[in-house]
Short mmCIF file of C-alpha atoms in Angstrom, two decimals:
data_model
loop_
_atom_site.label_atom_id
_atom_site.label_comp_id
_atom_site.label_asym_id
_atom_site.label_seq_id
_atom_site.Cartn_x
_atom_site.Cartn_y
_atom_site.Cartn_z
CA UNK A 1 0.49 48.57 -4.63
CA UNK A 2 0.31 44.92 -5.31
CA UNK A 3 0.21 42.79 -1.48
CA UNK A 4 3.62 40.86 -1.24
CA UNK A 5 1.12 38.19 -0.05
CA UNK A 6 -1.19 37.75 -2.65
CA UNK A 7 -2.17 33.64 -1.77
CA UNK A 8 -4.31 35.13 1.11
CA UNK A 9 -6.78 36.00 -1.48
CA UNK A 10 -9.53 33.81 -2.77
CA UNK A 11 -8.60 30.80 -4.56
CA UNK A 12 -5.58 29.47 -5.62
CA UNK A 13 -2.93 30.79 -7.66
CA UNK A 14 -1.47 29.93 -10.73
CA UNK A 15 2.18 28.87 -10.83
CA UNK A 16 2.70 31.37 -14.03
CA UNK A 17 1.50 34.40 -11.75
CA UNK A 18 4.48 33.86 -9.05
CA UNK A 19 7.15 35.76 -8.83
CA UNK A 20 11.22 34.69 -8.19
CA UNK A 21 10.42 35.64 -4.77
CA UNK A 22 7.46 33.94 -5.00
CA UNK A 23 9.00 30.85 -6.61
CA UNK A 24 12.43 30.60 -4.22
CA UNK A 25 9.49 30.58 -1.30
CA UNK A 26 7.72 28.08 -2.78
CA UNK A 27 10.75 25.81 -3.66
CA UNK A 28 11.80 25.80 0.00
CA UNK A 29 8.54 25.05 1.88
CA UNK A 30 8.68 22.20 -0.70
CA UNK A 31 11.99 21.11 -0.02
CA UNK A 32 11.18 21.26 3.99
CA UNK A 33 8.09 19.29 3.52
CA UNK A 34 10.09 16.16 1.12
CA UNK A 35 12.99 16.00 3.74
CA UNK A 36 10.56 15.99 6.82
CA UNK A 37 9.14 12.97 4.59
CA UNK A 38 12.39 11.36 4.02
CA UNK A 39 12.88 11.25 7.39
CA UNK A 40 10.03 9.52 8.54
CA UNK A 41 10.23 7.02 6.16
CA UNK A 42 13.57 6.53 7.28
CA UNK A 43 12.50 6.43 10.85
CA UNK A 44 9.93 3.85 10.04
CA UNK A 45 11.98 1.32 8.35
CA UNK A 46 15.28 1.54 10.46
CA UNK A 47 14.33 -1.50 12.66
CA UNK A 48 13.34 -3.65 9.76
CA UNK A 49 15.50 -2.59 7.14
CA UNK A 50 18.47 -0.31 7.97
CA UNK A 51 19.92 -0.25 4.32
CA UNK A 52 16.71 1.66 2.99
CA UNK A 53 16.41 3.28 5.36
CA UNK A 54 19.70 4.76 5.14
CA UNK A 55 19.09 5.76 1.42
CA UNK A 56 16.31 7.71 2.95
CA UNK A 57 18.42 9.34 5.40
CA UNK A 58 21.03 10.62 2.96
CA UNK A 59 18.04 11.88 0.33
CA UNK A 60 16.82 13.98 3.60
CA UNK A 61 20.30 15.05 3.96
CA UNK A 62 20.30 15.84 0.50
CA UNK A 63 16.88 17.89 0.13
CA UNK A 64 17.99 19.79 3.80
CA UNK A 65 21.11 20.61 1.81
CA UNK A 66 18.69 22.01 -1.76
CA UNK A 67 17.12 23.74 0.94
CA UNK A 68 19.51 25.50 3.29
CA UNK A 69 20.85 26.50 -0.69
CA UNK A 70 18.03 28.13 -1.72
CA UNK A 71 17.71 29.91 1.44
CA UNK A 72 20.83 31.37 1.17
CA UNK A 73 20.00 32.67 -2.43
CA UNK A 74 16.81 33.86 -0.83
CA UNK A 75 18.58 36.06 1.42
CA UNK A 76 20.99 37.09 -0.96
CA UNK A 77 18.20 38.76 -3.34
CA UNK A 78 14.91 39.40 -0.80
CA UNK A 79 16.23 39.72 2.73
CA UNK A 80 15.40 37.57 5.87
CA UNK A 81 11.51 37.42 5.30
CA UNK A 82 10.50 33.69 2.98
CA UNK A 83 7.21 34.29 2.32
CA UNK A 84 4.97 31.73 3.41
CA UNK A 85 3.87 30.01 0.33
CA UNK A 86 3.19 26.08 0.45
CA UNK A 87 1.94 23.87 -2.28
CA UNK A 88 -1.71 23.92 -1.50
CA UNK A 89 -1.79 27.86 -2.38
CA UNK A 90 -0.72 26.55 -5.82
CA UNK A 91 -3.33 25.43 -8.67
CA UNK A 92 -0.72 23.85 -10.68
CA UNK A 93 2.08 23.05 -8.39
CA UNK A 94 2.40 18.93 -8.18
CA UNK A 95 0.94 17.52 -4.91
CA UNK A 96 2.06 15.44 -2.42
CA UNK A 97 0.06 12.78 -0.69
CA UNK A 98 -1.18 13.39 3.09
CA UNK A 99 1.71 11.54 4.91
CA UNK A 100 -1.09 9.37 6.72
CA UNK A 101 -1.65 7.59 3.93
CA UNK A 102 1.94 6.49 2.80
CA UNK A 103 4.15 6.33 5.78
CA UNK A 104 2.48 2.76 6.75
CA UNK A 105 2.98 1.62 3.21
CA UNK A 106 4.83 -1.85 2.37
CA UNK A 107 8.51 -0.84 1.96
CA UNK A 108 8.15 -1.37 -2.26
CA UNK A 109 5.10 1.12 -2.46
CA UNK A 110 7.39 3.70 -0.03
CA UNK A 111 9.81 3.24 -2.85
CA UNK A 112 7.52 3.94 -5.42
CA UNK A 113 6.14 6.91 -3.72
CA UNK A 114 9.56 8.45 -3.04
CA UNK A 115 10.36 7.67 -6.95
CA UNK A 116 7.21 9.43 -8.16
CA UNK A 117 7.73 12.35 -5.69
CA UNK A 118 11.27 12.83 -7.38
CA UNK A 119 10.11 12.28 -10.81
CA UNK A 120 6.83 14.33 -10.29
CA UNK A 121 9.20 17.43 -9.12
CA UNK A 122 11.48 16.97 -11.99
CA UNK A 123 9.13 17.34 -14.30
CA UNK A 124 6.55 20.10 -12.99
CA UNK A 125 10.17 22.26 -12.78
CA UNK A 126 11.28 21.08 -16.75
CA UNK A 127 7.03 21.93 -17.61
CA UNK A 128 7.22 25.79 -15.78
CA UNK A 129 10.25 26.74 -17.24
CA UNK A 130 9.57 25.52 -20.58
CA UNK A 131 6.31 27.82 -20.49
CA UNK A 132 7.63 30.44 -18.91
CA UNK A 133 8.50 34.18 -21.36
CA UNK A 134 10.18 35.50 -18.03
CA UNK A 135 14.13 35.30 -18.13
CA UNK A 136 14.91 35.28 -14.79
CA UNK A 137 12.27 33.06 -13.63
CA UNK A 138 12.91 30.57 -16.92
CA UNK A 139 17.02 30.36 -14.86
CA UNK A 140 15.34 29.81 -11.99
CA UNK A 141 13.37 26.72 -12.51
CA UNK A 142 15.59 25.45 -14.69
CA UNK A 143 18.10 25.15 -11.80
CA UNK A 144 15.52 23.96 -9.67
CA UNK A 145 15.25 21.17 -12.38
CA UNK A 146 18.94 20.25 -13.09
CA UNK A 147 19.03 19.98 -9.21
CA UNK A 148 16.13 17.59 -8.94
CA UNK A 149 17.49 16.24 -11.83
CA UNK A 150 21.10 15.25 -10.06
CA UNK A 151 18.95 14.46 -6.78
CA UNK A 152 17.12 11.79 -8.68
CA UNK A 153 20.31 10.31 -10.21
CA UNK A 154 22.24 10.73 -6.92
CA UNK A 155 19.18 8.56 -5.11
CA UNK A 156 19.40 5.62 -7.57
CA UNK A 157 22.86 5.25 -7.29
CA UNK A 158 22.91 5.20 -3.60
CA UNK A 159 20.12 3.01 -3.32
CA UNK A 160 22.17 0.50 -5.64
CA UNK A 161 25.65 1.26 -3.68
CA UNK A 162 23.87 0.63 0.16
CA UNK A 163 21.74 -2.44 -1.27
CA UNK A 164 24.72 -4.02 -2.56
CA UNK A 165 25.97 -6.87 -1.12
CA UNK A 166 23.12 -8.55 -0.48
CA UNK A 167 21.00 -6.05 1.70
CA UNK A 168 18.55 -5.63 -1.18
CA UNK A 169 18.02 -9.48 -0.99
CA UNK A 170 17.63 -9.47 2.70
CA UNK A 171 15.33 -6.58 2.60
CA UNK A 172 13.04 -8.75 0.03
CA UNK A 173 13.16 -11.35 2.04
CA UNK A 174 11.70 -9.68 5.29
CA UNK A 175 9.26 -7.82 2.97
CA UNK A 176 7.85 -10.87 1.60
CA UNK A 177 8.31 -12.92 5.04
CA UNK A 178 5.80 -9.99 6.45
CA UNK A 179 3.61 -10.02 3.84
CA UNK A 180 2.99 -13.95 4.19
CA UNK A 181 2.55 -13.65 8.51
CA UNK A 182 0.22 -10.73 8.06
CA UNK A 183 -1.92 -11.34 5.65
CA UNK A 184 -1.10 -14.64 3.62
CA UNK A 185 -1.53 -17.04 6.72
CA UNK A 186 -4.05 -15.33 8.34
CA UNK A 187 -6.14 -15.68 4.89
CA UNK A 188 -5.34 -19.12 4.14
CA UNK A 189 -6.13 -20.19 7.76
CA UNK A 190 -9.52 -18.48 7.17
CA UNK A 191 -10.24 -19.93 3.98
CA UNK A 192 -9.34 -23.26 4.86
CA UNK A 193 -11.88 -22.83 7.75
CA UNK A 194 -14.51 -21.38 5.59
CA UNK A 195 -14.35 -23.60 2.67
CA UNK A 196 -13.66 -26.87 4.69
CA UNK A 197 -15.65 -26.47 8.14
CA UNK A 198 -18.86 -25.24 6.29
CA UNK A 199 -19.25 -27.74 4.24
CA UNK A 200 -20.67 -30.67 6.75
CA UNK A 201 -23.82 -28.32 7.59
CA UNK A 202 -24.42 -26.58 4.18
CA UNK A 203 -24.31 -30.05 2.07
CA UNK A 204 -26.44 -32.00 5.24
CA UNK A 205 -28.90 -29.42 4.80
CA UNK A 206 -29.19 -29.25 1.34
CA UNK A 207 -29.12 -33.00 1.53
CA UNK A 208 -31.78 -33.33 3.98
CA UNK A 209 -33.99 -30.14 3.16
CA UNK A 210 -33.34 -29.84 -0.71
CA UNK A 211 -34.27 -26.61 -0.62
CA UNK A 212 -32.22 -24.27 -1.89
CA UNK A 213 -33.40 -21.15 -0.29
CA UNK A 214 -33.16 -23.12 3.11
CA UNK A 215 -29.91 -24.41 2.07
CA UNK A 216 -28.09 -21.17 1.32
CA UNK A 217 -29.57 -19.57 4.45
CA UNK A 218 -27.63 -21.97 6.51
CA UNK A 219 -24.74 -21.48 4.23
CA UNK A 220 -24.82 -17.57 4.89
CA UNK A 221 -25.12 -17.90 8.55
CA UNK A 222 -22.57 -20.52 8.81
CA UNK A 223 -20.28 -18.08 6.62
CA UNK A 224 -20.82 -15.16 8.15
CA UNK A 225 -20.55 -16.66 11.73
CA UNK A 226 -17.59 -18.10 10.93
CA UNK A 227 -15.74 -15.06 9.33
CA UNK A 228 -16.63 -12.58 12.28
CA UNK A 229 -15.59 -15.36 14.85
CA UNK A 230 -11.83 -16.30 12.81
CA UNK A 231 -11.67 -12.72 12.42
CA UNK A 232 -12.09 -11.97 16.32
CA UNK A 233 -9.86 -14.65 17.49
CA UNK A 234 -6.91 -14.02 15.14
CA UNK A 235 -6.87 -10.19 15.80
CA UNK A 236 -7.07 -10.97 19.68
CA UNK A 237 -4.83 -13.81 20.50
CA UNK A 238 -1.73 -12.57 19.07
CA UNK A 239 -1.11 -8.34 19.12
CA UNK A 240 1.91 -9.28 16.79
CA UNK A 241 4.42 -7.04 18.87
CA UNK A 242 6.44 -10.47 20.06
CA UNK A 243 5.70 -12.53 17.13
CA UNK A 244 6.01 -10.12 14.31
CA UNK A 245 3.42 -11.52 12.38
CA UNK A 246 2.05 -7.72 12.05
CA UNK A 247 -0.84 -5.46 13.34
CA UNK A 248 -4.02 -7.52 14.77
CA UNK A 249 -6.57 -5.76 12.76
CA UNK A 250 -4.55 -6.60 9.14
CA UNK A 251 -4.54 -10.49 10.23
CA UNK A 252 -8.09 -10.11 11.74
CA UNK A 253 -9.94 -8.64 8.27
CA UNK A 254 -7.64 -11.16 6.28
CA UNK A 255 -8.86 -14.08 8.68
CA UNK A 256 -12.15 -12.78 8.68
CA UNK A 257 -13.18 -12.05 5.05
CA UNK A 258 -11.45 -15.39 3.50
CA UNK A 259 -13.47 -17.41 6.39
CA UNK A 260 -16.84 -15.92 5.15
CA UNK A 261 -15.41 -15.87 1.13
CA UNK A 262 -14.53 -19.69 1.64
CA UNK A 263 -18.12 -20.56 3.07
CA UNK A 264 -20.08 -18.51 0.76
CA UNK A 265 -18.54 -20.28 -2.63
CA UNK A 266 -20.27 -22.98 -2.05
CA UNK A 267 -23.58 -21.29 -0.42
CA UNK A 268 -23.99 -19.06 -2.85
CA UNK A 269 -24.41 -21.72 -5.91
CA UNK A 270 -28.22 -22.36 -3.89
CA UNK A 271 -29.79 -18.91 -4.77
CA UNK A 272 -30.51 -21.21 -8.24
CA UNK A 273 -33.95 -22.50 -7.22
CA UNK A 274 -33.51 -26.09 -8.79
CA UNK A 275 -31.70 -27.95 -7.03
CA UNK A 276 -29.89 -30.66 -8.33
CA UNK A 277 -28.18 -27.94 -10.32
CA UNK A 278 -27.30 -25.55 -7.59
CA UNK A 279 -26.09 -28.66 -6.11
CA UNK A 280 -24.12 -29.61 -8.85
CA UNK A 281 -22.37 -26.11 -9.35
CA UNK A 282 -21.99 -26.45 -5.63
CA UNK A 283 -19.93 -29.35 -5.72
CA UNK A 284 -17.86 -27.53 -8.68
CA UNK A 285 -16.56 -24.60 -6.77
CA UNK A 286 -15.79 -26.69 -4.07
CA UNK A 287 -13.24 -28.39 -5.84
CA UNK A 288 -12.06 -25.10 -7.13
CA UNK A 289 -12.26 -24.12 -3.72
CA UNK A 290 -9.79 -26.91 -2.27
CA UNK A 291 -7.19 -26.62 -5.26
CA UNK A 292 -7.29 -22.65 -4.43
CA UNK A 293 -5.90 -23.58 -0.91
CA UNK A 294 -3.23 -26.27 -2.19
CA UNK A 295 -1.84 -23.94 -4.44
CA UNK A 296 -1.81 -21.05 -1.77
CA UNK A 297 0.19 -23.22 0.56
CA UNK A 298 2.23 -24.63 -2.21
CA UNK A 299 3.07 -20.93 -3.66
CA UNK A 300 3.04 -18.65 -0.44
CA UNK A 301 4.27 -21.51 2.68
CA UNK A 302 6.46 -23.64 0.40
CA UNK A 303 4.43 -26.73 1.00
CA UNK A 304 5.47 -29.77 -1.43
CA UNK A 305 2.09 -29.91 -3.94
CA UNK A 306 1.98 -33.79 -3.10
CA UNK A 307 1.27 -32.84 0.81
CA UNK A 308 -0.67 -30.24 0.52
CA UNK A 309 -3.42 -32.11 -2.10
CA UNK A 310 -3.35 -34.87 0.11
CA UNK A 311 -4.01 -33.05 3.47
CA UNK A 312 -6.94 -30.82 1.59
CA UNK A 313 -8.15 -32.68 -0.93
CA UNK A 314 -8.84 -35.59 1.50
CA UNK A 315 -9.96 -33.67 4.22
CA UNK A 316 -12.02 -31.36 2.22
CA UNK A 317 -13.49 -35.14 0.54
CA UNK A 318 -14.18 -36.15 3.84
CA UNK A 319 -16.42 -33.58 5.62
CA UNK A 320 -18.05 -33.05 2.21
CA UNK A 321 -18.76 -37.07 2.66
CA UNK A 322 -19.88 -36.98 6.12
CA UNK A 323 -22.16 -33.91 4.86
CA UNK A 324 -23.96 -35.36 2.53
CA UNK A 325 -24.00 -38.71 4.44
CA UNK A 326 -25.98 -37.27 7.36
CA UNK A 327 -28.14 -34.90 4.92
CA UNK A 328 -29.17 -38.11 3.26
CA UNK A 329 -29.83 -39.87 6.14
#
């Protein structure tokens, strides 16, 4: 007699191999586990944007209503026992990602994962019944896909109906306005540090040593001292809870890598032995360097282009002057 339980065997199984039973158990562990998603997603975003997250509610609603549906069929046909197959007992059965990894996502990636987890259901139901010689299965998930068919059309219009009106802008808005606070001026304060602070000691020593090995050891330390310390200080000053400018380790690693990217530019160029022409490449990347940061200011914190190259640009000149002044002397 073949075990109503067969997924406790070895391996997986294959999708073809189920049975309706099989299938209408399946469907519903997979219908729990999208609306448990749904609702977290809408849980996490109800502070910071209520319209999406109120799409989110009502696709929960909808999926606990697909759901309490097939359940009802379930116990119409099989009785009171739902087997307890999930998605990981399935080879071929279309995955979901561990919610770890997507429910701190920006709120345009959560609506891209929500989109492919729709899609992605759609068409592994259209696929199975397509392939499938069984009548009475073939019905099956071809209701299963008409209904995640009318789910997916039901959750773009909804999303357009409760982003009307301007929520959708709003939403952008705040998106974007977090993205800049927690990473965008972190960065550019690091960068600005790295490329501008660093360049007193890295051009006086090249200046004074010409060496380039000596030269780009100072540059490395300087670089790397500098990154670990802008890191530290940005993630600990501010935990972001009153501010909102986001969590403290996000603004620390941005801080911290753009400080010791903006000081190794213009170190680097002095691992080329001669060096009047690691100087010269030097001097190159730090003007690439400085118009990097105007045009960071001027594209992400709206800065007019005439400010922001005269605030860099001359202060940049100037401790690159004083550099090689003191290196020379």
């Amino acid at each position: 007699m073949r075990s109503v339980l067969p997924f406790f065997s070895t391996g997986s199984r294959r999708f073809d191999s189920l049975s309706p039973r099989e299938i209408l158990s399946l469907a519903i562990g997979a219908e729990e586990e999208d609306a448990a998603i749904y609702a977290l997603y809408a849980s996490r975003l109800r502070d910071e944007y209520p319209a999406s997250a109120a799409v989110f509610e009502a696709m929960a609603a909808e999926e606990n209503e697909h759901r309490r549906l097939l359940i009802d069929l379930y116990r119409a046909r099989f009785g009171d026992l739902i087997l307890p197959i999930r998605r990981e007992h399935i080879a071929d059965f279309y995955v979901r990602k561990p919610i770890w990894l997507v429910e701190n996502l920006g709120l345009d990636r959560i609506r891209e994962e929500v989109r492919a987890m729709e899609q992605g259901a759609l068409a592994f139901y259209r696929a199975a019944a397509a392939r499938t010689t069984d009548a009475e299965v073939r019905k099956l998930l071809g209701d299963l896909a008409a209904a995640e068919a009318r789910h997916d059309d039901d959750a773009a219009k909804l999303s357009a109906d409760l982003l009307a009106g301007g929520e959708g802008e709003k939403e952008e808005a705040t998106a974007k306005r977090q993205f800049v606070l927690t990473w965008v001026q972190p960065g550019l304060a690091g960068l600005m540090d790295g490329s501008v602070s660093t360049l007193a000691p890295i051009f006086a020593t090249a200046f004074a040593t010409q060496n380039p090995w000596t030269t780009f050891l100072v540059g490395l330390s300087a670089s790397v001292g500098a990154g670990i310390s802008m890191g530290f200080t940005e993630a600990a000053h501010d935990d972001g809870k009153l501010s909102g400018r986001g969590a403290p380790w996000k603004r620390g690693l941005a801080s911290g890598v753009m400080t010791t990217l903006g000081g190794l530019g213009h170190a680097l160029p002095y691992l080329i032995p001669h060096f009047w022409t690691a100087t010269a490449i030097a001097l190159v990347v730090v003007f690439l360097e400085l118009w990097a940061i105007v045009w960071i200011q001027h594209r992400f914190m709206e800065t007019p282009i005439s400010r922001a190259m005269f605030q860099i640009l001359l202060g940049g000149g100037l401790v690159l002057a004083v550099g090689i002044l003191i290196g020379g002397a």
